[in-house]
CSV table of C-alpha atoms in Angstrom, one decimal:
chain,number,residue,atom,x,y,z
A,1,UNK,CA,182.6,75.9,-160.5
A,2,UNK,CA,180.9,79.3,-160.6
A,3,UNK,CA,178.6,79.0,-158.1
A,4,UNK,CA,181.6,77.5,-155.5
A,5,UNK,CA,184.0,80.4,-156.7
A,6,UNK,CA,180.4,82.8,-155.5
A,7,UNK,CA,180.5,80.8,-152.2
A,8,UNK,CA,183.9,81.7,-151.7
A,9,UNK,CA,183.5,84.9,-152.1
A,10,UNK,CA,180.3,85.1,-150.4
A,11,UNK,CA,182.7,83.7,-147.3
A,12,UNK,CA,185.3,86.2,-147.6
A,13,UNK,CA,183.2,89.1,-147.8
A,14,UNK,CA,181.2,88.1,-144.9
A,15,UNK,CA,184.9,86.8,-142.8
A,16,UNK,CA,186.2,90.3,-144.2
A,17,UNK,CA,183.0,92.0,-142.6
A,18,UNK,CA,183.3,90.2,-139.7
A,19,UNK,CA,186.9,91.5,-138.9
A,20,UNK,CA,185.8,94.8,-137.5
A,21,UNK,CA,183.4,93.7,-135.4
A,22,UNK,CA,185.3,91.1,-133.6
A,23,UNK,CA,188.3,94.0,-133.0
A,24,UNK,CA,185.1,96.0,-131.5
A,25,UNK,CA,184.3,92.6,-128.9
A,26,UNK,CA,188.5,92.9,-128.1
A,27,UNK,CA,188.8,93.0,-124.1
A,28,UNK,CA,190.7,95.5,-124.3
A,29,UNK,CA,191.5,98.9,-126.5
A,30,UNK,CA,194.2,100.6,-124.8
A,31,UNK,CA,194.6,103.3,-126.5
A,32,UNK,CA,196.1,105.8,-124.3
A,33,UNK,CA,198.9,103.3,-124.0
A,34,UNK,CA,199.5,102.9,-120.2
A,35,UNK,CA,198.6,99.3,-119.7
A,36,UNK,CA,201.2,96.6,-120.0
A,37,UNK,CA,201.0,93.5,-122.4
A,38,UNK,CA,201.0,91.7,-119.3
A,39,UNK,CA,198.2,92.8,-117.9
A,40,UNK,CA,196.5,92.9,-121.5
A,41,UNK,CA,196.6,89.2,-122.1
A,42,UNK,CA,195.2,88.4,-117.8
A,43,UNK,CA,192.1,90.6,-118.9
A,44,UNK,CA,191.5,89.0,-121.9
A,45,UNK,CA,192.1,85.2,-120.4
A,46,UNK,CA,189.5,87.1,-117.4
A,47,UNK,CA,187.2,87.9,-120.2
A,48,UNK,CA,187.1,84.6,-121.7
A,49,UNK,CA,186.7,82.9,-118.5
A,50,UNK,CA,183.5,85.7,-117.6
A,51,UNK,CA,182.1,84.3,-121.2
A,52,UNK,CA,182.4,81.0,-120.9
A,53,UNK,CA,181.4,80.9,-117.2
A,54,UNK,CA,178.7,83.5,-116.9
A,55,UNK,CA,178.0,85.2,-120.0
A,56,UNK,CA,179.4,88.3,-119.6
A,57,UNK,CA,181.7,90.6,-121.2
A,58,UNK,CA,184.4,92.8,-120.4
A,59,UNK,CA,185.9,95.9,-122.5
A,60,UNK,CA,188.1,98.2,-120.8
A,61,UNK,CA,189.3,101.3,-122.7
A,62,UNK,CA,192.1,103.6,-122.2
A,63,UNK,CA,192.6,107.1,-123.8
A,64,UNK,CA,193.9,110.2,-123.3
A,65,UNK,CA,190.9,112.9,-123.7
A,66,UNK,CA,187.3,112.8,-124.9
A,67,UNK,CA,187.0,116.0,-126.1
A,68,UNK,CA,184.3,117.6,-123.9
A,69,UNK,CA,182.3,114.7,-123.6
A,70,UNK,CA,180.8,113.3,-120.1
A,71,UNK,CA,183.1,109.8,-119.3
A,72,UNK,CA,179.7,108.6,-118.5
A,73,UNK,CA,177.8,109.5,-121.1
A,74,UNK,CA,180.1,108.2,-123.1
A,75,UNK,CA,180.6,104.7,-121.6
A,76,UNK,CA,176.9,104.6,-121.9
A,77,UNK,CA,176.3,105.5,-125.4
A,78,UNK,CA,178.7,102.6,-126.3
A,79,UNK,CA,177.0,100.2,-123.9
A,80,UNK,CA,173.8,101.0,-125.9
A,81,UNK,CA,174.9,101.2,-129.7
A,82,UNK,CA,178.1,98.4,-129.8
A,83,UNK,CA,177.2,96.0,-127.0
A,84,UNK,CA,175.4,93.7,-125.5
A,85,UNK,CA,173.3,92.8,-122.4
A,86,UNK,CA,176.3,90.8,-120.8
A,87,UNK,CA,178.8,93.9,-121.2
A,88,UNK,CA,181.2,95.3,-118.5
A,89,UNK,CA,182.7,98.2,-120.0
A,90,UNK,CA,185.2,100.0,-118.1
A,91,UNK,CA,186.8,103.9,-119.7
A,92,UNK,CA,189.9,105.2,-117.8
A,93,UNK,CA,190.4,108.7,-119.4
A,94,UNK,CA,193.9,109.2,-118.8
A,95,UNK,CA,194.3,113.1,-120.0
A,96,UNK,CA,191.3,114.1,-117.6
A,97,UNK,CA,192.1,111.7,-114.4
A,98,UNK,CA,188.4,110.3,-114.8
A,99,UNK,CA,186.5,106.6,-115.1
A,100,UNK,CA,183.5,105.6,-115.9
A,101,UNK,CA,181.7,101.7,-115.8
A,102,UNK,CA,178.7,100.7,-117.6
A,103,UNK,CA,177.0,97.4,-116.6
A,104,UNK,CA,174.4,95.6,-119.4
A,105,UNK,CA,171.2,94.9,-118.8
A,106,UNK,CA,172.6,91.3,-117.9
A,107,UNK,CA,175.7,92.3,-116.2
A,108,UNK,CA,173.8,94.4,-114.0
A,109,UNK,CA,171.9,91.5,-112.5
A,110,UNK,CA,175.2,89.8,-111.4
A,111,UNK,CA,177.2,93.5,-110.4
A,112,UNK,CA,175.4,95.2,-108.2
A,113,UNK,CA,176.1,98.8,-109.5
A,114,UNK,CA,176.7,100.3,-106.1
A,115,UNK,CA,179.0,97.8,-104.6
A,116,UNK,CA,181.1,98.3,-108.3
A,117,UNK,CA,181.4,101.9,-107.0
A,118,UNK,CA,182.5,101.1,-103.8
A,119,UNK,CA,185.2,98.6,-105.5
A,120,UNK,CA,186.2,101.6,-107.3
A,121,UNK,CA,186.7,103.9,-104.6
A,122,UNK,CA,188.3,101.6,-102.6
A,123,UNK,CA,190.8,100.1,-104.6
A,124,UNK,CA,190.8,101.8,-108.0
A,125,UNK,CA,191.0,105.7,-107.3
A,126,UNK,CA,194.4,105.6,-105.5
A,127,UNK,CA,196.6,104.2,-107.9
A,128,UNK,CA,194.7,105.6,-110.5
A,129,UNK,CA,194.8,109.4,-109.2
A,130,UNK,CA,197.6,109.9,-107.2
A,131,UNK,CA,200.1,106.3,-107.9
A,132,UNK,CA,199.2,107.0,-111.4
A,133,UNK,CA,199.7,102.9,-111.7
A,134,UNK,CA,197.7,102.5,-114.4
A,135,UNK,CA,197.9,98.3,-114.0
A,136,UNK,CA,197.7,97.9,-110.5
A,137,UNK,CA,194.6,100.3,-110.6
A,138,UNK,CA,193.3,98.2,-113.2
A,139,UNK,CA,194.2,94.8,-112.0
A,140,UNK,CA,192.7,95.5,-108.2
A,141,UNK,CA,189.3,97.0,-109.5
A,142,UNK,CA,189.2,93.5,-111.7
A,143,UNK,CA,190.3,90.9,-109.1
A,144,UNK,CA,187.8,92.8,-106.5
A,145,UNK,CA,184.9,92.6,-109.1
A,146,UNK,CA,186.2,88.3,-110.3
A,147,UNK,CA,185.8,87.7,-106.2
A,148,UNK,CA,182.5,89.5,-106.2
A,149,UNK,CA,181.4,87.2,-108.9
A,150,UNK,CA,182.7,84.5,-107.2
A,151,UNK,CA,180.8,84.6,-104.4
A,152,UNK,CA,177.5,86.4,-105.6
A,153,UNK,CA,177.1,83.2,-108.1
A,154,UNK,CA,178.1,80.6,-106.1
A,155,UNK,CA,181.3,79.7,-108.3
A,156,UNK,CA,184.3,78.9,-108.3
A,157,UNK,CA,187.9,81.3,-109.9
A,158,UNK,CA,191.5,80.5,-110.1
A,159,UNK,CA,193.0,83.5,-110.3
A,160,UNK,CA,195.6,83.9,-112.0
A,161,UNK,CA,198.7,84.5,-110.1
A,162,UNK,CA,200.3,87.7,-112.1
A,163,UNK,CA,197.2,89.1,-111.9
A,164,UNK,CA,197.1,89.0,-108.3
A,165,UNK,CA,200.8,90.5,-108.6
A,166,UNK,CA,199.7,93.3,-110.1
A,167,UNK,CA,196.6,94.4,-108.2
A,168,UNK,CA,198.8,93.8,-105.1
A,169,UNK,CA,197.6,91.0,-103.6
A,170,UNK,CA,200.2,88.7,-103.4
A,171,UNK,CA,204.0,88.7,-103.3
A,172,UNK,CA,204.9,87.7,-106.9
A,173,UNK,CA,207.8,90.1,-108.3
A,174,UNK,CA,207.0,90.5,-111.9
A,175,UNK,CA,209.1,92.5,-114.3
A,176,UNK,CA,206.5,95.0,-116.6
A,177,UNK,CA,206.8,95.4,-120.3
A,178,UNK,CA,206.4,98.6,-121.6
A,179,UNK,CA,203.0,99.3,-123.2
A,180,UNK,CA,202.2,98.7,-126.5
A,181,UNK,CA,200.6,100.3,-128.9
A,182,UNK,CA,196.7,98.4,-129.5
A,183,UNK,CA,196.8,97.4,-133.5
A,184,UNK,CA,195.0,99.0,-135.9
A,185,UNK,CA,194.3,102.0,-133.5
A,186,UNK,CA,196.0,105.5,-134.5
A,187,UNK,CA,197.0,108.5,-131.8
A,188,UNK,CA,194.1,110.2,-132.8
A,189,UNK,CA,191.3,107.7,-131.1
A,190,UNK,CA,192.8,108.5,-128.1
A,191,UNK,CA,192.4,112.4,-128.1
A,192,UNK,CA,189.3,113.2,-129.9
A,193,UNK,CA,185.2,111.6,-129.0
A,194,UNK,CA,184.9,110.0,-131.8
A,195,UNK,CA,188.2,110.5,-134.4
A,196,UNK,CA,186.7,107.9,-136.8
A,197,UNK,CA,183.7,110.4,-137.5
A,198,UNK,CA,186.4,113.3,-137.5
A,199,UNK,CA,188.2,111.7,-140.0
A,200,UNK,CA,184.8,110.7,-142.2
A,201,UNK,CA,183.6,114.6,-141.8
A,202,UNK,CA,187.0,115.5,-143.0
A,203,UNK,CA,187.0,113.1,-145.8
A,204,UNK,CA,183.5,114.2,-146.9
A,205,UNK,CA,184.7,118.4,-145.9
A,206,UNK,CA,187.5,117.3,-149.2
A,207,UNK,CA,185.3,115.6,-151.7
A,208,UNK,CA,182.7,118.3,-150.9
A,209,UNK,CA,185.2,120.9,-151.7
A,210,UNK,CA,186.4,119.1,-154.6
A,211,UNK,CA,183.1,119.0,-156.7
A,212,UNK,CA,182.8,122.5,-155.6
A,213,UNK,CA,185.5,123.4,-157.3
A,214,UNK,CA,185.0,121.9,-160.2
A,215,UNK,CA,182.5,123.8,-162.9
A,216,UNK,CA,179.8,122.9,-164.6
A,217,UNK,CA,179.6,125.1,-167.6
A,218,UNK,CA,176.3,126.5,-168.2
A,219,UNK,CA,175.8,125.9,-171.8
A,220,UNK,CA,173.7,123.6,-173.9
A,221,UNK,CA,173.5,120.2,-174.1
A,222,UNK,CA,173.4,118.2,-176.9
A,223,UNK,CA,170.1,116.9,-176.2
A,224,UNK,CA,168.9,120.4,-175.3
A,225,UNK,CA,169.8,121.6,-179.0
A,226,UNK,CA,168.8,118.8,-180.2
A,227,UNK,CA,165.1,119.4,-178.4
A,228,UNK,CA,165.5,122.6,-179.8
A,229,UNK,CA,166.0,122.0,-183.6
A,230,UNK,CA,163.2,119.6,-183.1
A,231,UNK,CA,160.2,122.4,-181.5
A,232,UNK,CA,161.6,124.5,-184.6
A,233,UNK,CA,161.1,122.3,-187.2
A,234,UNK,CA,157.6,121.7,-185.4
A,235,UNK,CA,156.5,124.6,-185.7
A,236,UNK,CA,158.1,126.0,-189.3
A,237,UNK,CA,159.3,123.0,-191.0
A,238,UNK,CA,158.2,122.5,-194.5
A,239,UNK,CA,155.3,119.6,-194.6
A,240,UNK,CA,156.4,117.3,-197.4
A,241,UNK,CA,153.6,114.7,-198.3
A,242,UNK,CA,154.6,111.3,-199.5
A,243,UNK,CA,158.4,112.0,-199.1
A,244,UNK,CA,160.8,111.7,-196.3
A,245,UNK,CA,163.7,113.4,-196.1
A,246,UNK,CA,165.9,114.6,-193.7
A,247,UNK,CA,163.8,117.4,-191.9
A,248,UNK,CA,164.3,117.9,-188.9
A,249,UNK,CA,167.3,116.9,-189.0
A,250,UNK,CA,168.6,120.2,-191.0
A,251,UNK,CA,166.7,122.1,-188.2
A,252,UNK,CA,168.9,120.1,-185.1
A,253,UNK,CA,172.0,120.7,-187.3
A,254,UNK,CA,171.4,124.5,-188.2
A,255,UNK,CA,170.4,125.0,-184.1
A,256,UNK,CA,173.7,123.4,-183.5
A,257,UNK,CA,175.5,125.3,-185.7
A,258,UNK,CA,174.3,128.6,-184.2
A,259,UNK,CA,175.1,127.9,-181.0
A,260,UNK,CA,178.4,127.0,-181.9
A,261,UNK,CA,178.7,130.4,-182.9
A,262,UNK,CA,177.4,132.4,-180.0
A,263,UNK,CA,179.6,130.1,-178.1
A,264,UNK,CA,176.6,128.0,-176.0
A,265,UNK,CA,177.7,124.2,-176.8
A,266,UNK,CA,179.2,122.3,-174.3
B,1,UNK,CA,157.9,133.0,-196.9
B,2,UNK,CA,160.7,135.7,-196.6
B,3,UNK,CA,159.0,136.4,-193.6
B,4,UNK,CA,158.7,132.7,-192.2
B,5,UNK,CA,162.5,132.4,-192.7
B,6,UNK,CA,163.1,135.5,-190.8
B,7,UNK,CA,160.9,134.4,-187.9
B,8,UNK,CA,162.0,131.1,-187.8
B,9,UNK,CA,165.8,132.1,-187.2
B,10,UNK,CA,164.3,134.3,-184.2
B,11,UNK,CA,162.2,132.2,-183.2
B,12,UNK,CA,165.5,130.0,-182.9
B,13,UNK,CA,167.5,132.3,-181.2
B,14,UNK,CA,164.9,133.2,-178.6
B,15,UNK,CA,164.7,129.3,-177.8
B,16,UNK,CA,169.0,129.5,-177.5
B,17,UNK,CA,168.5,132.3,-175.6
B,18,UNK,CA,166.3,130.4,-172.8
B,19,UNK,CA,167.8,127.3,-173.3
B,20,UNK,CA,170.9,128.6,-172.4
B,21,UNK,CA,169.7,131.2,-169.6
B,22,UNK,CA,167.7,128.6,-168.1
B,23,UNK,CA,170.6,126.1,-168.3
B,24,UNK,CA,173.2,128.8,-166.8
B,25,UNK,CA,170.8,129.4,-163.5
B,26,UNK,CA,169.9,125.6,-163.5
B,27,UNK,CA,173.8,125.1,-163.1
B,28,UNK,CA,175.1,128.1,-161.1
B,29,UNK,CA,172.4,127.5,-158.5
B,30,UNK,CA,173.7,123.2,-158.4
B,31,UNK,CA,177.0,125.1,-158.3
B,32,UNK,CA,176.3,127.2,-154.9
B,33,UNK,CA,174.2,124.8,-153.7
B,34,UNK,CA,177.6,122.5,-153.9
B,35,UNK,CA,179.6,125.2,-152.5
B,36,UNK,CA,177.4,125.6,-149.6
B,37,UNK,CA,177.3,121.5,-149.0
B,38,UNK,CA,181.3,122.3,-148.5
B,39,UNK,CA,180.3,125.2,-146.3
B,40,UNK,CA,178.5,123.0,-144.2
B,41,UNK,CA,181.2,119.9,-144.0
B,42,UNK,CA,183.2,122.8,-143.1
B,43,UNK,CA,181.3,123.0,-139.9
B,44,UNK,CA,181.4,119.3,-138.9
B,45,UNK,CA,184.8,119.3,-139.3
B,46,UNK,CA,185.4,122.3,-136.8
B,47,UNK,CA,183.5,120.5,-134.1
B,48,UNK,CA,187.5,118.4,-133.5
B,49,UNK,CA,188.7,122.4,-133.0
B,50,UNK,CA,186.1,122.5,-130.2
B,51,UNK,CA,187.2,118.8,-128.6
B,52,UNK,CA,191.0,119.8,-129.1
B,53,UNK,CA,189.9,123.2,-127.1
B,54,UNK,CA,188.0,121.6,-124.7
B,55,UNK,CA,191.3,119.0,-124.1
B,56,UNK,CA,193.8,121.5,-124.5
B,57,UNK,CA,191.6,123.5,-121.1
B,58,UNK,CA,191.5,120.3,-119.3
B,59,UNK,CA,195.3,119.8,-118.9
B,60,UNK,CA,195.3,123.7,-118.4
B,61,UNK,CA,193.1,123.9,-115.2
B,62,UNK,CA,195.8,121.4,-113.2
B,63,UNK,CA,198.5,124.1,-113.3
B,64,UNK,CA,196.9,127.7,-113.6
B,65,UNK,CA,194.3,129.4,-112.0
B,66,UNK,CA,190.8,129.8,-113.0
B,67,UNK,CA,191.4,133.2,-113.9
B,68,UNK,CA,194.3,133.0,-116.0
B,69,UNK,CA,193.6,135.7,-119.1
B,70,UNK,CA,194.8,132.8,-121.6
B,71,UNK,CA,193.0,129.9,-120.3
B,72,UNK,CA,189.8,132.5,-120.4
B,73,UNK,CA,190.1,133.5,-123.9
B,74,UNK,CA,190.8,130.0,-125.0
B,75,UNK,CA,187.0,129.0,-123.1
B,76,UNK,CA,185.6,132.2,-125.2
B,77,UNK,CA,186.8,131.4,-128.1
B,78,UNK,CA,185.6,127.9,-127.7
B,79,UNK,CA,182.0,129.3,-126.6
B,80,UNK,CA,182.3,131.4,-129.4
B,81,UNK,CA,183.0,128.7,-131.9
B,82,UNK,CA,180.3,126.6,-130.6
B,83,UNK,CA,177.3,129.0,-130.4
B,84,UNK,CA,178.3,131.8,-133.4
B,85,UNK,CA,175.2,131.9,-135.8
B,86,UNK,CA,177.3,134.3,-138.1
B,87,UNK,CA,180.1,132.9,-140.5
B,88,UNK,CA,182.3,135.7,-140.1
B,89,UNK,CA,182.5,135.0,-136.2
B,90,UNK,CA,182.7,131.6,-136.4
B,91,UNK,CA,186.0,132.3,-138.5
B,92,UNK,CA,186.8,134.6,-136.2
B,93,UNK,CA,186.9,132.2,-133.3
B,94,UNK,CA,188.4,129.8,-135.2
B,95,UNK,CA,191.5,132.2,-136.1
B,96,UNK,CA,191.4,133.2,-132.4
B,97,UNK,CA,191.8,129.8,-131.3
B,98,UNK,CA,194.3,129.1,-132.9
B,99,UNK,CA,196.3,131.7,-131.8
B,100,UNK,CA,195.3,131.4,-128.2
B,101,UNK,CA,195.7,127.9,-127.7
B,102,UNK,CA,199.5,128.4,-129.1
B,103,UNK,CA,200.2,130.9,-126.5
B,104,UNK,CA,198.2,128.9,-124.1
B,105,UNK,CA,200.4,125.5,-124.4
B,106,UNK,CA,203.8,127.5,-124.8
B,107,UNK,CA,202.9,129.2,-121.3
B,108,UNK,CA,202.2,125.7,-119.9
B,109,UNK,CA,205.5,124.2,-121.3
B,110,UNK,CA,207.0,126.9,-119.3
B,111,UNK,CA,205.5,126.3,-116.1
B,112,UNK,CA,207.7,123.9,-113.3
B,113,UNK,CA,204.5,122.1,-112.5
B,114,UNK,CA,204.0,120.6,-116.0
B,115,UNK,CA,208.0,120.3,-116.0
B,116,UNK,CA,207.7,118.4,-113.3
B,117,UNK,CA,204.8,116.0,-114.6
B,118,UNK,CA,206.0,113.8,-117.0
B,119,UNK,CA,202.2,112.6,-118.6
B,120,UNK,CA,201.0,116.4,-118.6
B,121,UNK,CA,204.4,117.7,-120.2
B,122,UNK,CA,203.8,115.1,-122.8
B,123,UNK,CA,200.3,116.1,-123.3
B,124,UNK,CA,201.5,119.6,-123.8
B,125,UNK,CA,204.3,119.2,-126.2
B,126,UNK,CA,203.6,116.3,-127.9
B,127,UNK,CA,199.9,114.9,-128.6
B,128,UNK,CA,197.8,118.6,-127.9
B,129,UNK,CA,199.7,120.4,-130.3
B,130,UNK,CA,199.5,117.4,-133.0
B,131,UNK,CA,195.9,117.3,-132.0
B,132,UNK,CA,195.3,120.6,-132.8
B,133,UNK,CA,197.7,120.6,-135.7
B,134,UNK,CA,195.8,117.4,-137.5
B,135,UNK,CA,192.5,119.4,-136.2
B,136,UNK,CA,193.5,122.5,-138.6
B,137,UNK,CA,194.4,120.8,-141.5
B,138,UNK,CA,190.6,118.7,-141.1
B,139,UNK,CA,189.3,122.3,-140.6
B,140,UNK,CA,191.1,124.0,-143.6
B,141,UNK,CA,189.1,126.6,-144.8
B,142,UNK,CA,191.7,127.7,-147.7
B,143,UNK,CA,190.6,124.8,-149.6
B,144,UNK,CA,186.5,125.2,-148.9
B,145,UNK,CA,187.1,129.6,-149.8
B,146,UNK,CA,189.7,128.5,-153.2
B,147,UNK,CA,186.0,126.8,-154.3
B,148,UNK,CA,184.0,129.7,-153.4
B,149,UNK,CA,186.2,132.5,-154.7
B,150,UNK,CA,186.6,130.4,-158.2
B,151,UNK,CA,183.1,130.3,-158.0
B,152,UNK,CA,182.2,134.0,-157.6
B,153,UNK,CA,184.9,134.6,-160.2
B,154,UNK,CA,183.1,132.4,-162.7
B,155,UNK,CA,179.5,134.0,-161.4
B,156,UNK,CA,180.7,137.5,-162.8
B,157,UNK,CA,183.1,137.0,-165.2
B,158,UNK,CA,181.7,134.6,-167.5
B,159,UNK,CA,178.9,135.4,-169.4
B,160,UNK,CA,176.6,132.2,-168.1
B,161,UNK,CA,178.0,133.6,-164.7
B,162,UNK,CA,176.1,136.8,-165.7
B,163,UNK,CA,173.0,135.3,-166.9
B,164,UNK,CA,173.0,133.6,-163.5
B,165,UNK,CA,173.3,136.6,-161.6
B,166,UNK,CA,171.0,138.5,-163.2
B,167,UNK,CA,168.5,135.4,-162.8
B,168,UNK,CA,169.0,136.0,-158.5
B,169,UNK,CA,172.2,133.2,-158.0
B,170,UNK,CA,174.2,135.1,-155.5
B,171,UNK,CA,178.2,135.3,-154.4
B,172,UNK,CA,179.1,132.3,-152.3
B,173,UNK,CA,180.1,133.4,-148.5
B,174,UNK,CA,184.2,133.1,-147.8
B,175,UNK,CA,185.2,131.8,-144.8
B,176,UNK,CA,187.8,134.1,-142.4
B,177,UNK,CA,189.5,136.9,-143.4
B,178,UNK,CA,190.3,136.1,-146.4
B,179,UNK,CA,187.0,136.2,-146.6
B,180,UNK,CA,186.8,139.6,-145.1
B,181,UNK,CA,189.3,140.7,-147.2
B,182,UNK,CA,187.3,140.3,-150.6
């Protein structure tokens, strides 16, 4: 019974650890808000078919600022500490009207980098500069890159129809929800580099302050007075042969005693 | 054995005596060592006044010119803030940057051109100043120079304080001008 009730645990801890990680893998993290759940649930059902059908990965990421850092530099950094060789990660900084694609190792096998640029110029930057159309910018760049993959592999995509809608490429009418806040995201992921280490630094900034604050008296311990009374009976306590007694004890007492007096005990 | 008595209770009080000297610089220096740990969270935390800065300029540069007196101060004090070796200038820059970027977002609330766009007027009145409001309270150095000022209190006003300072633990720096104040 034990060792299944350690089992279970053993599963939860490890389902529990697992949580994060798999909200790391999501599709997308919009977290500047601007994309529209409709477009949200294409790109993962996009993503899913990429997996299943050629390994690869996408994660497009909205926010607002990055605080200074390079949109590249940053796309790349994640590229090389959360993901893997089949990644396509795509950043749209809202606040600073700049993108920035990273291709894994694998990935960059089946995109040719160049021609992903080209995509990007030609279909992306309008909309996302001057249109501001944060879902048709987003929906052309993907289709054009799917159809790229298509043919580079030798494949075959069925589109889906919305998603066509919304890069502009076929007449479908489709009414947009408003975007939706991504879960378990906060305002601040979208404004600062990295708001999770913020918030860590500020977390450790309090509990350093808080030990800081708090004194540590400078005054004896009992085992320092107790080391103390010992050295003293040592060196002057009576030797009494054949008899025990409680020696050194009187000597740990009387030191304890005196610094009472003079105020030194903790 | 008069004599034994007597120089076994001096004996005694001369180990006290150590004991406790030793114990009060053993303790004030864990004590500022501590402080000075806080001191140095301090600084990691004021790296999200530089981001916010360096956001707050980014919406800034669409609608004024490159020489607009506020956008350059807020870039100088955000220099300044990045590359001061001195604690009394960081704080300096810090309290400058606050009081820049203010002025800096209230002059772009006021312009037609952010009035006119509705993702940079949000950036302006809403999220920035949150930003830099959520930024502050990380970065707030009242709490980090309460710790420091209780601790220079207790360095010279209690007498293992004394012992301490006598043995070479010195005052812990303050941060800002409350700092400069003391």
């Amino acid at each position: 019974m034990k060792r299944f009730a350690a089992l279970l645990l053993c599963a939860f801890l490890l389902l529990a650890g697992a949580a994060p990680a798999r909200a790391m893998e999501d599709a997308v993290e919009d977290l500047a808000y601007v994309l529209s759940p409709d477009l949200v649930s294409r790109v993962r059902q996009l993503d899913d078919w990429l997996h299943n059908s050629l390994g690869l990965r996408l994660h497009i990421i909205t926010r607002d600022f990055l605080g200074g850092t390079d949109a590249q530099v940053y796309v790349d950094e994640l590229l090389a500490f959360k993901h893997g060789e089949g990644s396509i990660i795509f950043l749209m900084v809202i606040g600073e009207e700049r993108y920035a694609l990273a291709l894994g190792s694998k990935a960059a096998t089946m995109v040719d980098g160049n021609r992903a640029e080209k995509l990007l110029n030609d279909v992306f930057r309008e909309p996302f500069l001057k249109a501001r159309d944060y879902d048709r910018a987003l929906a052309a760049f993907l289709v054009g890159l799917a159809m790229r993959l298509e043919t580079d592999n030798n494949i075959t995509l069925h589109l889906d129809p919305v998603l066509l809608s919304m890069a502009g490429m076929s007449e479908e009418v489709l009414a947009k929800a408003t975007a939706a806040p991504a879960e378990e995201s906060s305002w601040l992921d979208s404004i600062f580099g990295n708001a999770f280490e913020m918030e860590d630094h500020a977390r450790r900034y309090e509990a350093d302050v808080y030990e800081a604050a708090r004194p540590e008296r400078g005054r004896l311990s009992l085992f320092q007075i107790a080391l103390i009374g010992f050295i003293l009976y040592k060196i002057f306590g009576k030797k009494r042969k054949g008899r025990g007694g409680c020696g050194p004890l009187s000597w740990i007492f009387g030191t304890w005693g005196l610094a009472k007096f003079f105020g030194w005990r903790k | 054995m008069k004599f034994r008595v007597v120089l076994a209770f001096v004996a005694m009080l001369v180990l006290l005596a150590a004991a406790f000297a030793i114990g009060s610089y053993r303790v004030y220096l864990d004590e500022r060592l501590q402080v000075e740990l806080a001191l140095s969270s301090l600084g990691d935390v004021l790296v999200a006044r530089i981001e916010m800065g360096h956001n707050l300029l980014t919406v800034a540069r669409r609608h004024l010119a490159a020489e607009d007196s506020l956008l350059r101060a807020v870039q100088e004090d955000i220099r300044l803030l990045d590359q001061a070796d001195t604690l009394k200038d960081i704080a300096s820059a810090n309290e400058k940057l606050a009081l820049d970027s203010k002025a800096l977002l209230k002059k772009l609330e006021g312009l037609d051109s952010v009035q006119q766009d509705a993702r940079d007027l949000r950036y302006v009145t809403g999220l920035l100043p949150r930003g830099f409001e959520q930024s502050a309270q990380w970065a707030d150095a009242k709490q980090y120079n309460a710790a420091a000022g209780a601790f220079n209190q207790r360095l010279h006003y209690t007498l293992n304080g004394k012992v301490a300072s006598l043995l070479g633990v010195e005052d812990a720096e303050l941060f800002g001008a409350e700092g400069g104040a003391r």
